[in-house]
Coordinates of C-alpha atoms and ligand atoms in Angstrom, one line a residue:
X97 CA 48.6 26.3 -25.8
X98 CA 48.2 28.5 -23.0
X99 CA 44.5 28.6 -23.1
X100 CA 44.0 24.9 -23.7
X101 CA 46.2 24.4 -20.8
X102 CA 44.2 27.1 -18.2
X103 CA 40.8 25.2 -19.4
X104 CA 41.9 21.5 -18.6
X105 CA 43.5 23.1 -15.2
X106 CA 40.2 24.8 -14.4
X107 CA 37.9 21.8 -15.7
X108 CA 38.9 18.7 -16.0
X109 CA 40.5 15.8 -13.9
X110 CA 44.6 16.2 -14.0
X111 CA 45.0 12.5 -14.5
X112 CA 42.9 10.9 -17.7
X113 CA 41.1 13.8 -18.5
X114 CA 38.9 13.9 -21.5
X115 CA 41.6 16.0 -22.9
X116 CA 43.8 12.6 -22.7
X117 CA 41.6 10.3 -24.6
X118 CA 40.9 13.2 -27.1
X119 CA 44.6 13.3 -27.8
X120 CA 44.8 10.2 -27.9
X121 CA 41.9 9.4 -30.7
X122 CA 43.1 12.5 -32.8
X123 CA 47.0 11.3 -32.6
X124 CA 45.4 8.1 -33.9
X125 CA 43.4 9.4 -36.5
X126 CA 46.4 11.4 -38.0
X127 CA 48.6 8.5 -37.8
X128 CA 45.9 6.3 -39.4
X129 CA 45.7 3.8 -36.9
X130 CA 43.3 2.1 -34.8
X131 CA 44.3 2.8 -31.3
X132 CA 46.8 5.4 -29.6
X133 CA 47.2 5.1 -25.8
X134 CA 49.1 7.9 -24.3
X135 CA 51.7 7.5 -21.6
X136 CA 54.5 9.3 -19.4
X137 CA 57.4 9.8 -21.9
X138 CA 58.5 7.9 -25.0
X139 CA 60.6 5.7 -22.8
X140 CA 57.7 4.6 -21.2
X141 CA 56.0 4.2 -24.6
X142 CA 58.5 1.8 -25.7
X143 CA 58.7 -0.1 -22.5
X144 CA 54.7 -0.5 -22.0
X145 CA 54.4 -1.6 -25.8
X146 CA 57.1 -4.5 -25.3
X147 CA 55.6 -5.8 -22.5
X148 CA 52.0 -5.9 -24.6
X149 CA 53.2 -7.6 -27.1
X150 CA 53.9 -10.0 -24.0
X151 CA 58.1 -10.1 -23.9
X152 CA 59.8 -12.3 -21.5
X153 CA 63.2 -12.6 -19.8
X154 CA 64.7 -15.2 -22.1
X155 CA 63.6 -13.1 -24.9
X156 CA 65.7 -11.0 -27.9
X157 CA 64.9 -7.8 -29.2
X158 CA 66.9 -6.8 -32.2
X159 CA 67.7 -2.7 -32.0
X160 CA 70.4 -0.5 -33.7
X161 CA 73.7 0.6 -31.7
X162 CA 73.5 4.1 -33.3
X163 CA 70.3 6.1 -31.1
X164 CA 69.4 7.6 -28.2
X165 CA 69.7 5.2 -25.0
X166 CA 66.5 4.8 -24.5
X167 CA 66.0 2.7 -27.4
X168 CA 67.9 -0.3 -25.7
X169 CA 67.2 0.8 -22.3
X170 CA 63.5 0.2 -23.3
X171 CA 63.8 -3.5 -23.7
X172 CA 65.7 -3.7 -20.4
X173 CA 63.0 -2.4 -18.6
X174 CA 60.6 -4.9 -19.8
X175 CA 63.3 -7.9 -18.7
X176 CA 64.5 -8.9 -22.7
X177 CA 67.7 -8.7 -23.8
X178 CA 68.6 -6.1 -26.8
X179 CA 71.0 -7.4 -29.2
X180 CA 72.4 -4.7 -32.1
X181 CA 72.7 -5.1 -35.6
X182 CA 74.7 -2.1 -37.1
X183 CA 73.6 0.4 -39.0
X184 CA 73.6 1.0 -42.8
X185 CA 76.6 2.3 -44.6
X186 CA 74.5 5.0 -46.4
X187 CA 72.6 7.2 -43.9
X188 CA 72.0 6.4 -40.1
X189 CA 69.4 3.7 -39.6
X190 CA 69.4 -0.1 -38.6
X191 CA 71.1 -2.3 -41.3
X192 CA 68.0 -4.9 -42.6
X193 CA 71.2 -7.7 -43.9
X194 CA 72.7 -7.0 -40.6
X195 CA 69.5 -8.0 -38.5
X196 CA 68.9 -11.1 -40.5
X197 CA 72.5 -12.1 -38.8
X198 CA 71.3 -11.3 -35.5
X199 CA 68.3 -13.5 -35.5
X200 CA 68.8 -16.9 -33.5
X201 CA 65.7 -18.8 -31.2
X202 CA 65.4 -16.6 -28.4
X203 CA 64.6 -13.3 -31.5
X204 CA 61.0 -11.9 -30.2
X205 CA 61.0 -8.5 -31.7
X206 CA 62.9 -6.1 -34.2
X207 CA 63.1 -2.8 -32.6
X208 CA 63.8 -0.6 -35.7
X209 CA 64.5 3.1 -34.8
X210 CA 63.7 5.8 -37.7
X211 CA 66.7 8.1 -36.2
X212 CA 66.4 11.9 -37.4
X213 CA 63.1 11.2 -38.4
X214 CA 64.3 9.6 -41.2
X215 CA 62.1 6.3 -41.9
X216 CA 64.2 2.5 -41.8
X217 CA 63.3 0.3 -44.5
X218 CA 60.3 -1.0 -43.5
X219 CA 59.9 -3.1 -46.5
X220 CA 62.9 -5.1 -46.0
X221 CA 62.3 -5.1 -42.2
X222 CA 58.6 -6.2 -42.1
X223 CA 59.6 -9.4 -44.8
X224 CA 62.5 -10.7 -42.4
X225 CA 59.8 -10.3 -39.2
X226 CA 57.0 -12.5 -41.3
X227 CA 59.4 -14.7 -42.2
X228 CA 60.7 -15.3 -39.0
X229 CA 57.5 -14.4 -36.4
X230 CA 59.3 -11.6 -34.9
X231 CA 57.0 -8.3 -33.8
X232 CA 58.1 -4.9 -35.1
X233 CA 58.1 -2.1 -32.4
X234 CA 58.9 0.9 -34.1
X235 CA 60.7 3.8 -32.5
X236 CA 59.5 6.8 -33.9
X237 CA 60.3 9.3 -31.2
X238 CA 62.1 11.4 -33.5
X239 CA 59.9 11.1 -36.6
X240 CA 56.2 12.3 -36.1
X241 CA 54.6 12.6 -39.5
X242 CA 57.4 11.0 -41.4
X243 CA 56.1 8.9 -44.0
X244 CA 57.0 5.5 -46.4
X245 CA 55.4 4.4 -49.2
X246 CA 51.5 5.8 -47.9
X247 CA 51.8 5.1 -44.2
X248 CA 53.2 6.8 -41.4
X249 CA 56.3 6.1 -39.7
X250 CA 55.2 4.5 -36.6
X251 CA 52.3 2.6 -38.3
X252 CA 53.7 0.0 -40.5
X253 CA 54.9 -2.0 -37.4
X254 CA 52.7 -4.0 -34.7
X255 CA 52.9 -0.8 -32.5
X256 CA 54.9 2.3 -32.8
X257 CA 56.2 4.6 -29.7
X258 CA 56.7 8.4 -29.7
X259 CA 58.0 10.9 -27.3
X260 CA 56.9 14.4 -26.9
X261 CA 60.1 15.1 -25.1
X262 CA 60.1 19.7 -26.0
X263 CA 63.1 18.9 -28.4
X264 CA 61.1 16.9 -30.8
X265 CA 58.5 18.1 -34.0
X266 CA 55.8 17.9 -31.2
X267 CA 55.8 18.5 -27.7
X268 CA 53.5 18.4 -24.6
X269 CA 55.7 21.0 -23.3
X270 CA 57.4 18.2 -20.5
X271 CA 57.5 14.7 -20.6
X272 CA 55.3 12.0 -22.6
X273 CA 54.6 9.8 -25.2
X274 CA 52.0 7.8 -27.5
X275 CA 51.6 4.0 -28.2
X276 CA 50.0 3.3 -31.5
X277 CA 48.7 0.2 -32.8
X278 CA 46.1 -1.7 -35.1
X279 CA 45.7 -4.3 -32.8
X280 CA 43.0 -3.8 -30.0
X281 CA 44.2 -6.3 -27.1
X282 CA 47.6 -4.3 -27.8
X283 CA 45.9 -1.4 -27.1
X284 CA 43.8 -2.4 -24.1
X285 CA 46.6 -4.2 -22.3
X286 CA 49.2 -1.0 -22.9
X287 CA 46.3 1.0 -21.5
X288 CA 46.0 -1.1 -18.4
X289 CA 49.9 -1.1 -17.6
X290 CA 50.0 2.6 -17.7
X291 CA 47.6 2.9 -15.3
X292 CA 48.9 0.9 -12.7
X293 CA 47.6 -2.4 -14.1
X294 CA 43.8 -1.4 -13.4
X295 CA 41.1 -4.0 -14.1
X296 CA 38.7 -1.5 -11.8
X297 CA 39.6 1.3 -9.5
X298 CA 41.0 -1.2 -6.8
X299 CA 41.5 -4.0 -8.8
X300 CA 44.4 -5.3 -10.3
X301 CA 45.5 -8.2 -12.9
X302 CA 48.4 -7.3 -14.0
X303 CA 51.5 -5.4 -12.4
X304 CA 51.4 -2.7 -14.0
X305 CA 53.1 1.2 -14.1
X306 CA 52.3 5.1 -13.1
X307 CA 53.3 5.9 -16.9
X308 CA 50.2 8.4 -17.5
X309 CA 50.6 11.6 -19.2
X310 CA 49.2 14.3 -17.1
X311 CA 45.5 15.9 -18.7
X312 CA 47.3 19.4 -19.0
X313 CA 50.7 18.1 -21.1
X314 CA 47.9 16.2 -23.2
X315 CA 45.7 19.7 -23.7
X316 CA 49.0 21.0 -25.1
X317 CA 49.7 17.8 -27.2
X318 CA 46.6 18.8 -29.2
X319 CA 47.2 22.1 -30.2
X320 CA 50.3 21.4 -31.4
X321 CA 49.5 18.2 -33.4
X322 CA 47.6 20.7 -35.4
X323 CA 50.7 22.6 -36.4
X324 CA 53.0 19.2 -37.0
X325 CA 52.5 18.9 -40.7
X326 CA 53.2 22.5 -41.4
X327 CA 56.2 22.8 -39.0
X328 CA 57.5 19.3 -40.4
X329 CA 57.0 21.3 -44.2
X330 CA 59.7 24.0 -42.7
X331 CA 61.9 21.8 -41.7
X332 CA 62.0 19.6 -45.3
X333 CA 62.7 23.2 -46.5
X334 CA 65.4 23.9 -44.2
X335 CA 67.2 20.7 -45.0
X336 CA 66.9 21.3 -49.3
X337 CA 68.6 24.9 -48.2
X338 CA 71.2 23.0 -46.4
X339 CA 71.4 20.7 -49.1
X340 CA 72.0 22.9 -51.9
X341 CA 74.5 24.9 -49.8
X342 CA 76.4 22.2 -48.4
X343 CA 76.9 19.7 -51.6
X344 CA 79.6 22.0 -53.2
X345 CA 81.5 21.2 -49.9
X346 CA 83.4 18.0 -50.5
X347 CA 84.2 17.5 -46.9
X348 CA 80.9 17.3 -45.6
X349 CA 78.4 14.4 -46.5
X350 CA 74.5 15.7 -46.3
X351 CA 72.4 13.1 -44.6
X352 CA 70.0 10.7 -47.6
X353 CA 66.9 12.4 -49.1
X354 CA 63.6 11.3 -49.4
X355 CA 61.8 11.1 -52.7
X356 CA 58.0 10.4 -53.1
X357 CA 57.9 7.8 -51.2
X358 CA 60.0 8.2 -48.4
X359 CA 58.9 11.6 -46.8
X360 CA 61.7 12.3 -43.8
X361 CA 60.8 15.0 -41.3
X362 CA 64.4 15.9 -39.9
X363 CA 63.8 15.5 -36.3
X364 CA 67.6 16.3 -36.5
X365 CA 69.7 17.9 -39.8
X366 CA 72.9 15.5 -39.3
X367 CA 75.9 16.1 -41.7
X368 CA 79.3 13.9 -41.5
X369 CA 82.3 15.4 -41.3
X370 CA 85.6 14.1 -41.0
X371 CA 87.3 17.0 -38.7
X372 CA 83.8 16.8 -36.5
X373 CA 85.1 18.1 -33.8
X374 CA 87.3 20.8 -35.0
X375 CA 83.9 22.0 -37.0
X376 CA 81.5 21.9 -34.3
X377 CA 84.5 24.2 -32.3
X378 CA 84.5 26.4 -35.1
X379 CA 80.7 26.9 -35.0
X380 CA 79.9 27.0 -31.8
X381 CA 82.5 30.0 -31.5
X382 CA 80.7 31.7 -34.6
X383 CA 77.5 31.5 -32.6
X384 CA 76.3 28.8 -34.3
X385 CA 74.5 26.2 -32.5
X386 CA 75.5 22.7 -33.0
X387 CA 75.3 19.2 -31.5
X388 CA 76.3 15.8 -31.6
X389 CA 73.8 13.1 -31.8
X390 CA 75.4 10.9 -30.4
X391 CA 78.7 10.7 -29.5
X392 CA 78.9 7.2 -27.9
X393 CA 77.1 4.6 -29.8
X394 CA 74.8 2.4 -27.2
X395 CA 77.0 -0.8 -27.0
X396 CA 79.9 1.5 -25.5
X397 CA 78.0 3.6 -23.1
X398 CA 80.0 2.7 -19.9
X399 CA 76.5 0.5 -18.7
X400 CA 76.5 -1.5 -21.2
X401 CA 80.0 -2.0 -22.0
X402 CA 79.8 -3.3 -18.2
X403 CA 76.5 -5.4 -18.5
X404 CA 77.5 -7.4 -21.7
X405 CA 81.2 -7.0 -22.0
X406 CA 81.2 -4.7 -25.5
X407 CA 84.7 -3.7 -26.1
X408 CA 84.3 -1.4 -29.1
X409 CA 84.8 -2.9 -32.7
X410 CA 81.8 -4.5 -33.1
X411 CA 79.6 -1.9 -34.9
X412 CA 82.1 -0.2 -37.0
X413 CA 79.6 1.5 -39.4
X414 CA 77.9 3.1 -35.7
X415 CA 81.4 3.9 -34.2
X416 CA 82.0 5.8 -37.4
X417 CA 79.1 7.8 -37.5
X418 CA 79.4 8.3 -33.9
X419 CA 82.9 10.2 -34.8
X420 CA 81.6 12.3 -37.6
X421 CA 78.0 13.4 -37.2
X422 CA 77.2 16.7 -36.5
X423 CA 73.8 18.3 -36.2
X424 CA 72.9 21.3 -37.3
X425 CA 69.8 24.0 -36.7
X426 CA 67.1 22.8 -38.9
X427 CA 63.9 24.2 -36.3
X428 CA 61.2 25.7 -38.3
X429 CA 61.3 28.6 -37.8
X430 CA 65.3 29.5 -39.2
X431 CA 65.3 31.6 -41.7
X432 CA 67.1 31.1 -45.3
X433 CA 69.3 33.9 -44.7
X434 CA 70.2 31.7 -41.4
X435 CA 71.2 28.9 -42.9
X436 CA 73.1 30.3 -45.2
X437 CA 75.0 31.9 -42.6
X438 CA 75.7 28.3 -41.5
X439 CA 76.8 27.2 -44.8
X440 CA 79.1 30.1 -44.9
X441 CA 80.6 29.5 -41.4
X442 CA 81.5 26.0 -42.8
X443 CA 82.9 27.1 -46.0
X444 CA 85.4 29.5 -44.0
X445 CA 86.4 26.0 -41.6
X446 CA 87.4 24.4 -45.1
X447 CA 89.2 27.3 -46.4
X448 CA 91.4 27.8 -43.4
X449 CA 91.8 24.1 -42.2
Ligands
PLP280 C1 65.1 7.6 -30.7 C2 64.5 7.8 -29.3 N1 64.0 6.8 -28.6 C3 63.4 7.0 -27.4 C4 63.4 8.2 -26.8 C5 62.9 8.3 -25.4 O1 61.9 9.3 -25.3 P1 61.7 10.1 -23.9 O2 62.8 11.0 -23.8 O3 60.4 10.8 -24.1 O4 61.6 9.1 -22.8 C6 64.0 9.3 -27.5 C7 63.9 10.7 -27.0 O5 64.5 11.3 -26.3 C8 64.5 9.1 -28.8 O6 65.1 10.1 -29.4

């Protein structure tokens, strides 16, 4: 990384250097799509691919309650109004029954979010967009290299958004993100509204963004896409230690697994457990690191609670896993021995409490 960083310093231009558009045709070709336009965060992702599939103000987008922010804030930002459908009661991801509920005339997009990198049931979720016109956007900011039934999570939809935020499977080492898509006007316009709506250096026709990612984060991006599939590997193998650790413990509920069809990358390693709280205490004082993803489903977080009145009770099956989720070290790079020191930390909690 270092040395891929020095030569696009020394040799190349710092905004859309060739190192960009390499990244960008080699994220593509391991994702198996057409087009990948890079950009300034996965936020930004999001927010550029809404507006090219052409969103208006009067417009819908249906998105899970149960995510990071930016997921909703996304479709904000291009002018639409999110509306949630709540989550499934197995796992973590957007309910496909509960979206069909949520559809109504002003419904542009689904906005299905593969949380943990866990893929959403694109089946379902691409029959109730045909059926009803919508465009799929998916957020896969947490699930490079996840797979479903052949294809990529982040391919099956009309785009799909990533972030290379350092927490994720891949990282730029700052800030950025990748649009990908099969559909080449997609493509061009998302290129043109990250780069301040260019038609040619001066000249504009469409108001468009600084959402670039910088030539050096983009050198970086490319080295490590070439370790993704074996650092995603560890981390399936971290999660079947957790998993035959943890199911003895009747108090804790491992997250679903995948099978040979549905090939999860555990962005995140999220248990539930009922006495969360006192558990993550318990680890965090035994060293272990732990974390909550997330605490506040989206509907509640005090902005939107203000901006569309949510009062909590709505998304009981989000509010729920809200109160019991708890993430646990699943980098690549744990050892066994590790996480069985985990397990046992969590054993003790259920002996003494
Ligand atoms: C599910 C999800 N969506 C969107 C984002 C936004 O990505 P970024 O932080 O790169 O803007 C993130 C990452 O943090 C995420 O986890």
């Amino acid at each position: 990384m270092e040395a891929a960083a020095l030569n696009a310093l020394h040799n190349e231009r710092y905004v859309l250097g060739e190192d960009v558009y390499k990244f960008e045709e080699e994220f593509a070709a391991y994702m198996g799509t057409k087009f990948a336009v890079s950009t300034s965060s996965g936020t930004n992702a999001l927010h550029i691919a809404l507006l090219a599939l052409g969103l208006s103000h009067t417009d819908e987008v249906i998105t899970s309650p149960f995510s990071f922010v930016a997921s909703a804030n996304a479709v904000l930002h291009a002018g639409a109004t999110p509306v949630f459908a709540d989550i499934e009661s197995k796992g973590f991801n957007i309910s496909p029954d509960k979206v069909k509920q949520r559809i109504n005339k002003h419904t542009k997009a689904l906005l299905p979010i593969h949380l943990f990198g866990h893929p959403c049931n694109m089946r379902e979720i691409t029959v109730i967009a045909e059926e009803n016109g919508l465009k799929v956007v998916e957020d896969a900011c947490q699930a490079h290299g996840a797979e479903y039934y052949g294809q990529k999570a982040g391919a099956m939809g009309d785009v799909g958004c990533f972030s290379f935020y350092p927490s994720k499977n891949m990282t730029v080492c700052g800030d950025g993100g990748m649009i990908v898509t099969n559909y080449e006007d997609t493509a061009k316009l998302a290129a043109k509204l990250r780069d301040c709506g260019r038609k040619s250096q001066y000249e504009h026709d469409v108001v468009g963004y600084t959402s670039r990612l910088n030539t050096v984060s983009a050198a970086i991006g490319r080295v490590q896409l070439k370790r993704l599939d074996e650092w995603n590997k560890k981390r399936v193998e971290n999660a079947s230690v957790y998993e035959q650790f943890l199911s003895g413990i009747n108090d804790i509920g491992v997250p679903p697994k995948g099978d040979s069809n549905l090939k999860p990358v555990y962005h995140l390693y999220v248990v539930r457990a009922r006495k969360r709280n006192e558990l993550r205490e318990w680890l965090l004082n035994s060293g272990v690191q732990c974390g909550v993803h997330y605490p506040i489903p989206i509907p509640l977080q005090p902005i939107y609670k203000q901006m569309f009145e949510y009062k909590g009770g709505e998304f009981p099956l989000s509010e729920r896993a809200s109160a019991e989720c708890l993430s646990l070290p699943v980098y690549p790079t744990l050892a066994r021995e590790d996480i069985q020191q985990v397990c046992e930390r969590i054993q003790e909690f259920y002996l003494k409490y």
